[in-house]
Short mmCIF file of C-alpha atoms in Angstrom, two decimals:
data_model
loop_
_atom_site.label_atom_id
_atom_site.label_comp_id
_atom_site.label_asym_id
_atom_site.label_seq_id
_atom_site.Cartn_x
_atom_site.Cartn_y
_atom_site.Cartn_z
CA MET A 1 -171.81 -109.94 -80.58
CA ALA A 2 -170.65 -107.10 -78.22
CA LYS A 3 -166.61 -108.88 -79.30
CA LEU A 4 -167.54 -109.50 -83.19
CA PHE A 5 -168.83 -105.63 -83.23
CA LEU A 6 -166.44 -104.54 -81.74
CA LEU A 7 -164.41 -106.50 -84.08
CA CYS A 8 -165.47 -105.20 -86.70
CA ARG A 9 -164.80 -101.27 -85.42
CA VAL A 10 -161.53 -102.27 -84.59
CA ILE A 11 -159.76 -103.95 -87.99
CA PRO A 12 -159.58 -101.64 -89.84
CA ALA A 13 -157.72 -99.44 -86.55
CA PHE A 14 -155.00 -102.38 -86.76
CA ARG A 15 -154.99 -102.01 -91.09
CA SER A 16 -155.09 -98.53 -91.36
CA VAL A 17 -151.32 -98.56 -88.12
CA CYS A 18 -150.27 -101.98 -90.08
CA GLY A 19 -151.31 -103.11 -93.29
CA GLU A 20 -153.89 -105.92 -94.93
CA ASP A 21 -150.47 -108.42 -94.19
CA GLY A 22 -150.24 -107.61 -90.75
CA VAL A 23 -153.90 -107.89 -89.17
CA SER A 24 -155.14 -111.90 -89.50
CA LEU A 25 -158.51 -113.88 -88.42
CA GLY A 26 -157.86 -116.94 -89.61
CA ALA A 27 -158.27 -119.40 -87.06
CA ALA A 28 -155.45 -121.27 -88.17
CA VAL A 29 -153.71 -118.60 -87.12
CA ARG A 30 -155.15 -117.49 -84.27
CA GLU A 31 -154.36 -121.14 -83.18
CA GLN A 32 -150.47 -120.95 -83.98
CA HIS A 33 -150.56 -118.42 -81.04
CA GLY A 34 -152.67 -119.58 -78.86
CA ARG A 35 -150.45 -122.13 -77.41
CA ASP A 36 -146.62 -122.45 -76.32
CA GLU A 37 -144.75 -125.54 -75.31
CA SER A 38 -146.27 -126.48 -72.83
CA VAL A 39 -149.21 -128.80 -71.26
CA HIS A 40 -151.51 -125.76 -71.61
CA ARG A 41 -155.12 -125.89 -74.09
CA CYS A 42 -154.20 -124.06 -76.58
CA ARG A 43 -156.32 -120.30 -76.24
CA PRO A 44 -156.17 -118.05 -79.29
CA PRO A 45 -157.34 -114.71 -79.44
CA ASP A 46 -159.30 -113.02 -80.77
CA VAL A 47 -157.19 -111.49 -84.11
CA VAL A 48 -153.09 -111.43 -83.91
CA VAL A 49 -152.11 -108.08 -85.76
CA TRP A 50 -147.55 -108.00 -86.89
CA PRO A 51 -146.53 -105.01 -85.98
CA ARG A 52 -143.17 -103.78 -88.12
CA SER A 53 -141.76 -100.69 -85.32
CA VAL A 54 -142.04 -99.59 -81.76
CA GLU A 55 -144.51 -96.76 -82.92
CA GLU A 56 -147.13 -99.67 -84.36
CA VAL A 57 -146.34 -101.37 -81.31
CA SER A 58 -147.94 -97.88 -80.01
CA ALA A 59 -149.88 -96.91 -81.88
CA LEU A 60 -152.17 -100.88 -81.69
CA ALA A 61 -151.76 -100.93 -78.12
CA LYS A 62 -153.97 -97.10 -77.84
CA ILE A 63 -156.89 -98.62 -80.07
CA CYS A 64 -156.98 -101.54 -77.42
CA HIS A 65 -156.71 -99.76 -74.64
CA HIS A 66 -158.87 -97.64 -76.15
CA HIS A 67 -160.96 -100.40 -76.80
CA HIS A 68 -160.64 -102.45 -73.67
CA LEU A 69 -159.05 -104.85 -75.81
CA PRO A 70 -156.19 -107.91 -73.70
CA ILE A 71 -152.92 -108.00 -75.08
CA ILE A 72 -150.50 -111.02 -75.48
CA PRO A 73 -147.18 -110.43 -76.65
CA PHE A 74 -145.62 -113.14 -78.56
CA GLY A 75 -141.92 -113.91 -79.78
CA THR A 76 -141.34 -117.52 -81.02
CA GLY A 77 -143.89 -119.44 -79.04
CA THR A 78 -141.23 -121.58 -76.95
CA GLY A 79 -141.74 -120.61 -73.96
CA LEU A 80 -143.46 -123.87 -71.05
CA GLU A 81 -146.23 -122.09 -68.51
CA GLY A 82 -148.73 -121.18 -71.14
CA GLY A 83 -147.80 -117.40 -71.38
CA VAL A 84 -149.38 -116.42 -74.56
CA GLY A 85 -152.75 -118.20 -73.79
CA ALA A 86 -155.74 -115.87 -74.98
CA LEU A 87 -156.98 -115.97 -71.58
CA LYS A 88 -159.98 -113.69 -72.70
CA GLY A 89 -159.62 -113.51 -75.97
CA GLY A 90 -158.38 -109.91 -76.75
CA VAL A 91 -155.58 -109.54 -79.38
CA CYS A 92 -152.03 -111.26 -80.13
CA PHE A 93 -148.89 -108.90 -80.49
CA SER A 94 -146.43 -110.62 -83.29
CA LEU A 95 -143.54 -109.66 -82.69
CA ARG A 96 -141.92 -111.12 -85.55
CA ASN A 97 -141.46 -108.95 -87.90
CA MET A 98 -139.58 -106.82 -85.80
CA ASP A 99 -136.39 -108.47 -86.14
CA ARG A 100 -133.38 -105.50 -86.36
CA VAL A 101 -129.74 -106.31 -84.70
CA LEU A 102 -130.52 -102.15 -83.56
CA ASP A 103 -126.24 -101.38 -81.82
CA LEU A 104 -123.92 -103.46 -81.92
CA HIS A 105 -120.86 -101.77 -79.81
CA GLN A 106 -117.95 -103.90 -79.51
CA GLU A 107 -115.54 -102.09 -77.82
CA ASP A 108 -118.51 -102.05 -75.19
CA PHE A 109 -119.14 -105.26 -75.26
CA ASP A 110 -122.87 -104.65 -75.67
CA VAL A 111 -125.96 -104.98 -78.29
CA SER A 112 -129.96 -103.91 -79.10
CA VAL A 113 -132.28 -105.50 -80.44
CA GLU A 114 -135.39 -105.71 -81.81
CA PRO A 115 -138.22 -109.20 -80.02
CA GLY A 116 -137.43 -110.38 -83.67
CA VAL A 117 -133.75 -111.56 -82.50
CA THR A 118 -133.73 -114.73 -81.58
CA ARG A 119 -130.83 -116.64 -79.87
CA LYS A 120 -129.15 -117.79 -82.30
CA GLY A 121 -129.43 -115.46 -84.73
CA LEU A 122 -128.54 -112.99 -82.66
CA ASN A 123 -124.59 -115.33 -82.05
CA SER A 124 -124.96 -116.02 -85.68
CA TYR A 125 -124.74 -112.39 -86.57
CA LEU A 126 -121.62 -111.63 -84.12
CA ARG A 127 -120.12 -114.92 -85.69
CA ASP A 128 -117.04 -112.29 -86.63
CA THR A 129 -117.13 -110.21 -84.23
CA GLY A 130 -115.62 -112.25 -82.09
CA LEU A 131 -117.93 -111.44 -79.46
CA TRP A 132 -120.69 -114.06 -78.12
CA PHE A 133 -124.44 -114.15 -76.11
CA PRO A 134 -124.38 -116.66 -73.54
CA VAL A 135 -127.66 -117.54 -71.94
CA ASP A 136 -128.45 -120.32 -73.91
CA PRO A 137 -131.95 -121.93 -72.67
CA GLY A 138 -132.21 -124.69 -75.34
CA ALA A 139 -134.75 -123.48 -77.88
CA ASP A 140 -133.91 -120.73 -80.45
CA ALA A 141 -135.96 -117.88 -78.40
CA SER A 142 -137.04 -114.80 -78.52
CA LEU A 143 -134.17 -112.32 -76.37
CA CYS A 144 -136.79 -109.54 -75.68
CA GLY A 145 -138.98 -113.19 -74.68
CA MET A 146 -136.31 -114.30 -72.74
CA ALA A 147 -136.10 -110.61 -71.01
CA ALA A 148 -139.11 -111.38 -70.04
CA THR A 149 -139.74 -114.65 -68.78
CA SER A 150 -136.19 -114.52 -67.53
CA ALA A 151 -134.43 -117.10 -68.72
CA SER A 152 -130.93 -118.23 -68.16
CA GLY A 153 -129.77 -122.25 -69.10
CA THR A 154 -126.77 -124.84 -68.98
CA ASN A 155 -124.81 -121.95 -69.14
CA ALA A 156 -125.70 -119.24 -66.00
CA VAL A 157 -123.47 -121.00 -63.43
CA ARG A 158 -120.43 -118.62 -65.32
CA TYR A 159 -122.42 -116.06 -66.95
CA GLY A 160 -125.76 -115.36 -65.30
CA THR A 161 -129.42 -115.80 -66.08
CA MET A 162 -131.22 -112.81 -68.04
CA ARG A 163 -131.56 -110.70 -64.96
CA GLU A 164 -127.84 -110.26 -65.51
CA ASN A 165 -127.32 -109.57 -69.00
CA VAL A 166 -130.29 -107.35 -69.10
CA LEU A 167 -128.85 -103.31 -69.65
CA ASN A 168 -131.86 -101.80 -70.50
CA LEU A 169 -135.61 -102.63 -72.00
CA GLU A 170 -137.53 -100.26 -74.58
CA VAL A 171 -141.11 -100.59 -73.23
CA VAL A 172 -144.33 -99.94 -74.65
CA LEU A 173 -146.43 -99.65 -71.33
CA ALA A 174 -151.15 -100.58 -71.74
CA ASP A 175 -152.03 -96.95 -72.95
CA GLY A 176 -149.22 -96.91 -75.92
CA SER A 177 -146.57 -95.09 -73.86
CA ILE A 178 -142.84 -95.87 -74.72
CA ILE A 179 -140.82 -95.94 -71.39
CA HIS A 180 -137.33 -97.02 -71.35
CA THR A 181 -136.13 -98.98 -68.00
CA ALA A 182 -132.96 -97.38 -67.65
CA GLY A 183 -133.32 -93.41 -69.76
CA ARG A 184 -133.02 -93.49 -73.68
CA GLY A 185 -129.79 -95.37 -75.65
CA ARG A 186 -128.35 -95.20 -71.59
CA ARG A 187 -126.47 -98.51 -72.17
CA PRO A 188 -123.91 -99.00 -68.87
CA ARG A 189 -122.50 -101.59 -67.35
CA LYS A 190 -124.08 -100.88 -63.45
CA THR A 191 -126.40 -98.03 -62.14
CA SER A 192 -127.50 -97.05 -59.15
CA ALA A 193 -129.80 -94.15 -60.57
CA GLY A 194 -133.04 -94.67 -58.42
CA TYR A 195 -135.31 -97.85 -58.68
CA ASN A 196 -134.18 -100.52 -61.31
CA LEU A 197 -137.06 -100.68 -63.43
CA THR A 198 -135.14 -103.19 -65.70
CA ASN A 199 -135.28 -105.50 -63.70
CA LEU A 200 -139.12 -105.18 -62.40
CA PHE A 201 -140.00 -106.01 -66.59
CA VAL A 202 -137.36 -107.96 -66.33
CA GLY A 203 -139.76 -112.35 -65.90
CA SER A 204 -143.28 -109.85 -65.38
CA GLU A 205 -143.93 -112.16 -68.33
CA GLY A 206 -145.72 -109.75 -71.29
CA THR A 207 -148.34 -109.11 -67.54
CA LEU A 208 -146.85 -105.29 -67.59
CA GLY A 209 -145.94 -104.55 -71.11
CA VAL A 210 -144.59 -104.75 -74.68
CA ILE A 211 -140.53 -105.30 -74.95
CA THR A 212 -139.66 -103.87 -78.07
CA LYS A 213 -136.33 -103.19 -77.76
CA THR A 214 -133.52 -104.58 -75.43
CA THR A 215 -130.39 -103.40 -74.38
CA LEU A 216 -127.43 -106.90 -74.31
CA ARG A 217 -124.43 -108.13 -72.33
CA LEU A 218 -121.94 -109.09 -74.76
CA TYR A 219 -118.57 -111.73 -74.00
CA GLY A 220 -115.40 -112.31 -75.47
CA VAL A 221 -115.93 -115.39 -77.19
CA PRO A 222 -113.00 -117.82 -74.62
CA GLU A 223 -109.78 -118.77 -76.23
CA ALA A 224 -110.20 -122.73 -75.84
CA MET A 225 -113.06 -125.01 -74.80
CA VAL A 226 -113.30 -128.25 -73.31
CA SER A 227 -115.45 -130.52 -72.55
CA ALA A 228 -115.93 -133.90 -70.46
CA VAL A 229 -118.59 -136.27 -68.69
CA CYS A 230 -117.98 -137.85 -65.40
CA THR A 231 -120.26 -140.27 -63.96
CA PHE A 232 -120.40 -140.51 -59.93
CA PRO A 233 -122.01 -143.25 -57.38
CA SER A 234 -124.52 -141.59 -56.93
CA VAL A 235 -126.12 -138.29 -56.09
CA GLN A 236 -124.65 -136.94 -53.25
CA ALA A 237 -121.61 -137.11 -54.56
CA ALA A 238 -122.22 -135.60 -58.34
CA VAL A 239 -123.46 -132.76 -56.22
CA ASP A 240 -121.13 -132.95 -53.53
CA SER A 241 -118.01 -132.51 -56.42
CA THR A 242 -120.04 -129.25 -57.56
CA VAL A 243 -120.12 -127.28 -54.89
CA GLN A 244 -116.44 -128.39 -54.04
CA VAL A 245 -115.59 -126.96 -57.71
CA LEU A 246 -117.33 -123.91 -57.38
CA GLN A 247 -115.84 -123.45 -53.64
CA THR A 248 -112.58 -123.41 -55.02
CA GLY A 249 -113.13 -120.60 -57.73
CA VAL A 250 -112.77 -122.95 -60.57
CA PRO A 251 -114.75 -120.25 -63.04
CA ILE A 252 -116.46 -123.22 -64.65
CA ALA A 253 -118.83 -122.78 -67.30
CA ARG A 254 -121.94 -125.45 -67.65
CA ILE A 255 -122.42 -128.19 -65.14
CA GLU A 256 -124.90 -130.45 -65.91
CA PHE A 257 -126.20 -133.33 -64.04
CA LEU A 258 -128.34 -136.34 -65.71
CA ASP A 259 -129.62 -139.05 -63.43
CA ASP A 260 -129.39 -142.88 -64.42
CA VAL A 261 -133.01 -142.56 -65.58
CA MET A 262 -132.35 -139.83 -67.97
CA ILE A 263 -128.77 -141.12 -69.16
CA ASP A 264 -130.22 -144.74 -69.49
CA ALA A 265 -132.42 -142.53 -72.08
CA CYS A 266 -130.27 -140.77 -73.19
CA ASN A 267 -128.16 -143.85 -74.34
CA SER A 268 -131.28 -145.45 -76.06
CA PHE A 269 -132.07 -142.63 -78.38
CA ASN A 270 -128.95 -141.74 -79.36
CA SER A 271 -126.97 -145.08 -79.71
CA LEU A 272 -124.02 -144.17 -76.70
CA ALA A 273 -122.81 -145.94 -74.09
CA TYR A 274 -122.29 -143.67 -70.94
CA PRO A 275 -122.92 -145.39 -68.20
CA VAL A 276 -126.96 -146.46 -66.59
CA ALA A 277 -125.33 -143.68 -63.58
CA PRO A 278 -125.34 -140.02 -61.93
CA THR A 279 -123.55 -137.92 -64.25
CA LEU A 280 -121.71 -134.67 -64.94
CA PHE A 281 -121.31 -132.47 -68.38
CA LEU A 282 -118.70 -130.17 -67.73
CA GLU A 283 -117.74 -127.42 -69.24
CA PHE A 284 -114.54 -125.23 -69.47
CA HIS A 285 -114.01 -121.77 -71.16
CA GLY A 286 -110.47 -119.94 -71.05
CA THR A 287 -106.36 -118.86 -72.25
CA GLU A 288 -105.42 -122.79 -72.80
CA LYS A 289 -102.93 -122.39 -69.90
CA SER A 290 -106.26 -121.60 -67.76
CA LEU A 291 -107.69 -124.19 -69.01
CA GLU A 292 -104.86 -126.81 -67.89
CA GLU A 293 -105.66 -125.31 -64.22
CA GLN A 294 -109.34 -125.65 -64.38
CA VAL A 295 -108.98 -129.73 -65.37
CA THR A 296 -106.31 -130.97 -63.08
CA VAL A 297 -108.76 -129.03 -59.70
CA THR A 298 -111.91 -130.67 -61.46
CA GLU A 299 -110.22 -133.68 -62.47
CA GLU A 300 -108.71 -134.29 -58.63
CA ILE A 301 -112.04 -133.27 -56.86
CA THR A 302 -114.11 -135.65 -58.77
CA GLN A 303 -112.05 -138.55 -58.33
CA ALA A 304 -111.69 -137.72 -55.16
CA ASN A 305 -115.88 -138.11 -53.98
CA GLY A 306 -115.47 -141.42 -56.38
CA GLY A 307 -116.25 -139.91 -60.20
CA SER A 308 -115.12 -141.62 -63.07
CA ASP A 309 -112.38 -140.91 -65.48
CA PHE A 310 -113.72 -137.71 -67.34
CA SER A 311 -114.43 -138.45 -70.96
CA TRP A 312 -113.06 -134.87 -73.19
CA ALA A 313 -113.48 -133.48 -75.88
CA ARG A 314 -111.76 -130.09 -76.53
CA ASP A 315 -112.35 -129.62 -80.50
CA ALA A 316 -115.94 -128.77 -81.32
CA GLU A 317 -116.64 -130.87 -83.31
CA THR A 318 -115.77 -133.49 -80.65
CA ARG A 319 -118.05 -132.14 -78.21
CA GLY A 320 -120.67 -131.47 -79.96
CA ARG A 321 -120.94 -134.92 -79.71
CA LEU A 322 -119.94 -135.32 -76.26
CA TRP A 323 -122.85 -132.99 -75.48
CA LYS A 324 -125.81 -134.46 -77.73
CA ALA A 325 -126.73 -136.44 -74.46
CA ARG A 326 -127.31 -133.56 -72.10
CA HIS A 327 -128.49 -131.15 -75.89
CA ASP A 328 -131.12 -134.15 -77.31
CA ALA A 329 -132.38 -135.12 -72.95
CA TRP A 330 -136.12 -133.46 -74.13
CA TYR A 331 -136.45 -135.97 -77.32
CA ALA A 332 -134.80 -138.91 -75.38
CA ALA A 333 -137.61 -138.72 -72.24
CA LEU A 334 -139.84 -138.35 -75.06
CA ALA A 335 -138.73 -141.60 -77.30
CA LEU A 336 -138.92 -143.27 -74.02
CA ARG A 337 -142.71 -143.28 -74.29
CA PRO A 338 -144.10 -142.88 -78.28
CA GLY A 339 -146.85 -140.61 -78.75
CA CYS A 340 -146.99 -139.30 -75.53
CA LYS A 341 -146.57 -135.75 -74.83
CA ALA A 342 -143.93 -134.42 -71.82
CA TYR A 343 -143.39 -131.86 -69.71
CA SER A 344 -140.89 -129.73 -67.50
CA THR A 345 -140.70 -129.12 -63.60
CA ASP A 346 -138.72 -126.45 -63.04
CA VAL A 347 -138.04 -126.49 -59.66
CA CYS A 348 -134.71 -124.49 -57.87
CA VAL A 349 -132.93 -124.97 -54.56
CA PRO A 350 -129.72 -124.61 -52.33
CA LEU A 351 -127.03 -126.21 -53.17
CA SER A 352 -127.06 -127.72 -50.35
CA ARG A 353 -130.39 -128.88 -50.37
CA LEU A 354 -130.19 -130.74 -54.19
CA PRO A 355 -129.14 -134.42 -52.92
CA GLN A 356 -132.35 -134.42 -50.70
CA ILE A 357 -134.93 -133.03 -52.79
CA ILE A 358 -133.41 -135.56 -55.94
CA VAL A 359 -133.81 -138.57 -53.57
CA GLU A 360 -136.95 -137.88 -52.12
CA THR A 361 -137.92 -136.39 -56.44
CA LYS A 362 -136.79 -140.25 -57.30
CA GLU A 363 -138.73 -142.04 -54.51
CA ASP A 364 -141.97 -139.85 -55.26
CA LEU A 365 -141.58 -140.43 -59.34
CA MET A 366 -140.84 -144.69 -58.24
CA LEU A 367 -143.94 -144.61 -55.84
CA ASN A 368 -146.11 -143.06 -57.86
CA GLY A 369 -145.68 -144.89 -61.05
CA LEU A 370 -144.66 -142.25 -63.36
CA THR A 371 -142.12 -141.60 -66.21
CA GLY A 372 -139.75 -138.23 -65.24
CA PRO A 373 -135.97 -138.75 -65.95
CA ILE A 374 -134.20 -135.48 -64.33
CA ALA A 375 -131.59 -133.18 -65.90
CA GLY A 376 -130.75 -129.86 -64.41
CA HIS A 377 -128.35 -127.46 -64.18
CA VAL A 378 -126.57 -128.32 -61.15
CA GLY A 379 -124.37 -125.40 -60.19
CA ASP A 380 -126.52 -123.35 -59.83
CA GLY A 381 -129.43 -126.10 -57.66
CA ASN A 382 -132.06 -126.05 -60.75
CA PHE A 383 -133.04 -128.68 -62.01
CA HIS A 384 -136.67 -130.74 -65.01
CA CYS A 385 -138.63 -133.77 -64.06
CA ILE A 386 -139.93 -134.35 -67.71
CA MET A 387 -142.39 -135.94 -67.13
CA VAL A 388 -143.63 -138.29 -69.78
CA MET A 389 -147.14 -138.79 -68.81
CA ASP A 390 -150.69 -139.99 -72.01
CA PRO A 391 -152.85 -137.28 -72.01
CA ASN A 392 -156.21 -139.56 -72.64
CA ASP A 393 -155.21 -140.51 -69.86
CA GLN A 394 -156.78 -139.24 -66.74
CA ASP A 395 -155.58 -140.60 -64.24
CA GLU A 396 -151.90 -140.04 -65.32
CA VAL A 397 -152.76 -137.17 -66.14
CA ILE A 398 -153.79 -136.43 -62.42
CA ARG A 399 -151.15 -137.75 -61.11
CA VAL A 400 -148.48 -135.77 -62.54
CA HIS A 401 -150.41 -132.68 -61.18
CA GLU A 402 -150.01 -134.04 -58.00
CA PHE A 403 -146.86 -134.85 -58.17
CA THR A 404 -146.57 -131.68 -59.16
CA GLU A 405 -147.55 -129.77 -56.94
CA ARG A 406 -145.57 -132.03 -54.30
CA LEU A 407 -142.12 -131.43 -55.77
CA ALA A 408 -142.89 -127.80 -55.61
CA ARG A 409 -143.59 -127.39 -52.22
CA ARG A 410 -141.00 -129.90 -51.06
CA ALA A 411 -138.80 -127.16 -53.21
CA LEU A 412 -140.48 -124.72 -51.54
CA ALA A 413 -139.62 -125.97 -47.84
CA LEU A 414 -135.67 -126.38 -48.39
CA ASP A 415 -135.89 -122.57 -49.14
CA GLY A 416 -136.01 -122.63 -52.63
CA THR A 417 -138.25 -121.62 -55.35
CA CYS A 418 -141.34 -123.61 -57.23
CA THR A 419 -139.73 -122.24 -61.40
CA GLY A 420 -135.92 -121.65 -61.61
CA GLU A 421 -136.02 -120.28 -65.34
CA HIS A 422 -139.27 -121.52 -66.77
CA GLY A 423 -141.61 -118.92 -65.33
CA VAL A 424 -144.66 -118.47 -63.81
CA GLY A 425 -147.86 -118.36 -66.81
CA LEU A 426 -150.27 -120.12 -65.74
CA GLY A 427 -149.90 -123.16 -63.81
CA LYS A 428 -147.54 -121.34 -60.81
CA ARG A 429 -149.77 -118.72 -59.43
CA ALA A 430 -151.20 -120.21 -56.80
CA LEU A 431 -147.71 -121.79 -55.64
CA LEU A 432 -146.22 -117.75 -56.24
CA ARG A 433 -148.49 -116.39 -53.54
CA GLU A 434 -146.89 -119.47 -51.15
CA GLU A 435 -143.67 -118.57 -52.29
CA MET A 436 -143.57 -114.89 -52.13
CA GLY A 437 -145.83 -114.89 -49.03
CA PRO A 438 -149.51 -112.05 -49.24
CA LEU A 439 -148.33 -109.01 -48.90
CA ALA A 440 -145.23 -109.72 -51.47
CA ILE A 441 -148.22 -110.60 -53.26
CA GLU A 442 -150.21 -107.52 -52.68
CA VAL A 443 -146.85 -104.72 -53.51
CA MET A 444 -146.96 -107.08 -57.04
CA GLN A 445 -150.60 -106.52 -58.06
CA GLY A 446 -150.14 -102.35 -56.79
CA LEU A 447 -147.68 -102.44 -59.82
CA LYS A 448 -150.05 -103.99 -61.98
CA ALA A 449 -152.76 -101.55 -61.14
CA THR A 450 -150.19 -98.80 -61.86
CA LEU A 451 -148.81 -99.92 -64.98
CA ASP A 452 -151.82 -101.70 -66.66
CA PRO A 453 -155.45 -100.21 -64.29
CA LYS A 454 -157.72 -102.07 -66.97
CA ASN A 455 -155.61 -105.14 -67.08
CA LEU A 456 -155.24 -106.29 -69.81
CA MET A 457 -151.77 -106.79 -70.29
CA ASN A 458 -151.83 -110.91 -70.69
CA PRO A 459 -153.94 -111.57 -68.52
CA GLY A 460 -154.84 -114.28 -66.07
CA LYS A 461 -150.87 -114.91 -65.71
CA VAL A 462 -148.60 -114.65 -63.08
CA LEU A 463 -150.91 -112.99 -60.67
#
């Protein structure tokens, strides 16, 4: 009753900021904004607002701060760890109406965008400039959301993750104040000025503030691209090839791993005919001359490790067909058990530990009768088990949960992390404590308390 009374008081204030159409109490709208692509159940907010500018975000945050209302930022809802659920109710700030590309500096290779701009949307905008933004998490995610979760993806082995590609952030704090993490309008390629506030907010998952603008590094579109597929007799052989390719200094753009179960699923889903064996999908970017050298060196290495002859693709259409198996891995896994749901694990270990953890993980899956084909960004030591399960089978749900806990702790025991790119969100808070240790968690909690003393920013996540 008290919350209803409070909402009745603040709704007119919200509407005065972003208009009648910028506020919704509708059940369907609230449920839409209370879930992402994860297996975590829907936790709808009490109200959804659609600000159109940083000034409106600031004004709305001030109202929430005054009335002690939680704030949950929402981009495209493509997260995988329950990061948008309103655990304590509150106000969802849906940022899709802030969708402008604000500043493009072609000669400096950088651009600033609002949170409604997605990865694909930016690259479409850049189509005729000779530039592109390469961080590709798969989904057409919001770029500010990608910064908030420190996303990466298939191109990270060459171009890095969001941490390496964010130059500056505009952030609205819990009390409505606005900060620029590298200084207003600053966009140098490097800096040693003060604390690294930018990377404090990259990966903060909405728990420290609302990101309303991000300034990003851009890259020149490569003159040429070549893709290849190669199968191996074992996981060890595939990973050995990966390590050796990286050791020789080949600037490979993508090097993705699919296990035999995943390849079999992809063959069935897309009517393909790849050998059912551990497989690498590779892509090379550069000039025509540099590609020849990259390809020659890589082919020699893979053959020395028992790899099959490469299946090559140069033109965009053929490369697209070749990569289709990797891009459709999620849907191929789901097709193994129609009507079921999927959950993607997300551990990352040092490269040398990758064969051990994958072999142990496959043994664990078989022993417990679980469906979990493996795909991963092998060049980073990051891989995913796509766990396909019946959400109505409580025994299976428990076994999947126990498996994911074992997998994460297996990664921690091998000097890795419980999350390479999906974030902590709801499900990995205990694992984060194990990974970081109590003192590091205390430091994080101190930072949170300083920036958000009322615990209004996306409460219940990360810490």
